[in-house]
Amino acid sequence: MKSLGIVEYRSIALGLQAADSMVKAADIKLLISQVVCPGKYIILFTGKLSSVKAALEVAAKPPLDTVLIDTYLLGNPDESLIPALYGACEKGNPEAVGIIEGYSVASIVGIADEIVKTSPTKLIEIRMARGMTGKAFALFSGELAAVQASMEKAKGALLENGMYLHSAVIPHPDPQIWEAL
């Protein structure tokens, strides 16, 4: 995967229209194009960087811009990102677990990518708005200090764009919690 684009709308109708316009305008491949709670529409797609940028430009044109919640462009996404969206990652080190929760799927996916690229933490899972009133969250594991630093960094980044909700670090999670992840 060369580049990954993420778009999030608060309209199902215009979200689906946007997905169609994007694939017609740029050489991209849809990975996810679906409805999530509460009536949001998310689109994740891949392609060459120039194609992904072109699709993101289409995604923000009128009238789509009136229902656009968030977008994110990842130039070289971490290889664990897509498996994390499906809950298919290895859990890593059980010394600590970090959870970052936000209002935007696009922002959570973007910050998850940044964290795993810049820290010795491991991405466990990303959950995208289904059954969570539109929220999203990402789970990480690793050594306590690394997880704590990563959650502070993620919190700061999400606060900047108004998408932060909560975060937590669980040192030495109980085996029942670890298995439930």
Coordinates of C-alpha atoms in Angstrom, one line a residue, residues 45-179:
F45 CA -8.9 4.0 0.1
T46 CA -5.4 3.4 -1.3
G47 CA -3.4 4.4 -4.3
K48 CA -0.4 6.4 -5.4
L49 CA 0.1 9.5 -3.3
S50 CA -0.9 11.8 -6.2
S51 CA -4.1 9.8 -6.7
V52 CA -5.0 9.8 -3.0
K53 CA -4.5 13.6 -2.9
A54 CA -6.7 14.0 -5.9
A55 CA -9.4 11.9 -4.4
L56 CA -9.2 13.9 -1.2
E57 CA -9.7 17.1 -3.1
V58 CA -12.8 15.7 -4.8
A59 CA -14.0 14.6 -1.3
A60 CA -14.0 18.2 -0.1
K61 CA -15.7 19.9 -3.0
P62 CA -19.2 21.4 -2.7
P63 CA -21.7 20.1 -1.7
L64 CA -19.7 17.4 0.0
D65 CA -17.8 19.9 2.1
T66 CA -21.0 20.8 4.0
V67 CA -21.1 17.3 5.5
L68 CA -17.4 16.6 5.8
I69 CA -16.3 15.7 9.3
D70 CA -12.6 14.9 8.8
T71 CA -10.0 13.6 6.3
Y72 CA -6.6 12.2 6.7
L73 CA -3.8 11.4 4.3
L74 CA -1.1 8.8 5.2
G75 CA 1.8 8.8 2.7
N76 CA 3.3 5.5 3.8
P77 CA 0.9 3.8 6.3
D78 CA 2.3 1.3 8.8
E79 CA 1.7 -2.3 7.8
S80 CA -0.2 -3.0 11.0
L81 CA -2.9 -0.4 10.2
I82 CA -5.2 -2.4 8.0
P83 CA -5.0 -5.6 10.1
A84 CA -5.8 -3.4 13.2
L85 CA -9.0 -2.2 11.5
Y86 CA -10.1 -5.8 11.4
G87 CA -8.8 -6.7 14.9
A88 CA -6.2 -9.1 13.4
C89 CA -3.0 -7.8 15.0
E90 CA -0.9 -9.6 17.6
K91 CA -1.3 -8.1 21.0
G92 CA 2.4 -7.6 21.8
N93 CA 3.8 -6.8 25.2
P94 CA 1.2 -7.1 28.1
E95 CA 3.2 -4.7 30.3
A96 CA 0.8 -1.8 29.5
V97 CA -2.2 -1.1 27.4
G98 CA -3.1 2.4 26.0
I99 CA -6.4 3.5 24.8
I100 CA -7.1 6.7 22.8
E101 CA -10.7 7.6 22.1
G102 CA -11.9 10.3 19.7
Y103 CA -14.8 11.7 17.8
S104 CA -13.4 11.0 14.4
V105 CA -12.4 7.8 12.7
A106 CA -10.1 9.6 10.3
S107 CA -8.2 11.3 13.2
I108 CA -7.9 8.0 15.2
V109 CA -6.5 6.1 12.2
G110 CA -4.1 8.9 11.5
I111 CA -2.8 9.2 15.1
A112 CA -2.6 5.4 15.4
D113 CA -0.3 5.3 12.4
E114 CA 1.8 8.1 13.8
I115 CA 2.2 6.4 17.2
V116 CA 3.3 3.0 15.8
K117 CA 5.8 4.7 13.5
T118 CA 7.4 6.9 16.2
S119 CA 7.3 4.8 19.3
P120 CA 8.1 1.2 20.4
T121 CA 4.4 0.5 20.9
K122 CA 2.3 -2.1 19.1
L123 CA -1.1 -1.4 17.6
I124 CA -3.6 -3.9 18.7
E125 CA -6.9 -2.7 17.2
I126 CA -8.7 0.3 15.8
R127 CA -12.5 0.4 16.2
M128 CA -14.4 2.6 13.8
A129 CA -17.7 4.1 15.1
R130 CA -19.9 1.0 14.8
G131 CA -22.2 0.9 17.8
M132 CA -20.3 3.7 19.5
T133 CA -22.3 6.8 18.5
G134 CA -19.7 7.8 15.9
K135 CA -16.7 7.6 18.2
A136 CA -13.5 5.6 17.4
F137 CA -10.7 4.3 19.5
A138 CA -7.3 2.6 19.1
L139 CA -5.6 0.1 21.5
F140 CA -1.8 -0.1 21.9
S141 CA 0.5 -2.3 24.0
G142 CA 4.1 -2.0 25.0
E143 CA 6.4 -1.0 27.9
L144 CA 4.7 1.3 30.3
A145 CA 6.8 4.4 29.7
A146 CA 6.4 4.1 25.9
V147 CA 2.6 3.6 26.1
Q148 CA 2.3 6.6 28.5
A149 CA 4.3 8.9 26.2
S150 CA 2.3 7.7 23.2
M151 CA -1.0 8.4 24.8
E152 CA 0.1 12.0 25.8
K153 CA 1.3 12.6 22.2
A154 CA -2.0 11.2 20.8
K155 CA -4.0 13.3 23.2
G156 CA -2.2 16.5 22.2
A157 CA -2.7 15.8 18.5
L158 CA -6.4 15.1 18.9
L159 CA -6.9 18.1 21.1
E160 CA -5.5 20.3 18.4
N161 CA -8.3 19.5 16.0
G162 CA -11.0 19.1 18.6
M163 CA -11.4 15.3 18.1
Y164 CA -10.1 14.2 21.5
L165 CA -12.5 12.4 23.9
H166 CA -10.6 10.3 26.5
S167 CA -7.4 8.3 26.9
A168 CA -6.1 5.8 29.5
V169 CA -3.1 3.7 30.3
I170 CA -3.5 0.4 32.1
P171 CA -0.3 -0.8 33.6
H172 CA 0.0 -4.6 33.9
P173 CA -3.6 -5.4 32.8
D174 CA -5.3 -8.3 34.5
P175 CA -5.1 -11.5 32.4
Q176 CA -8.9 -11.4 32.0
I177 CA -8.7 -7.9 30.5
W178 CA -5.7 -8.8 28.3
E179 CA -7.6 -11.8 26.9

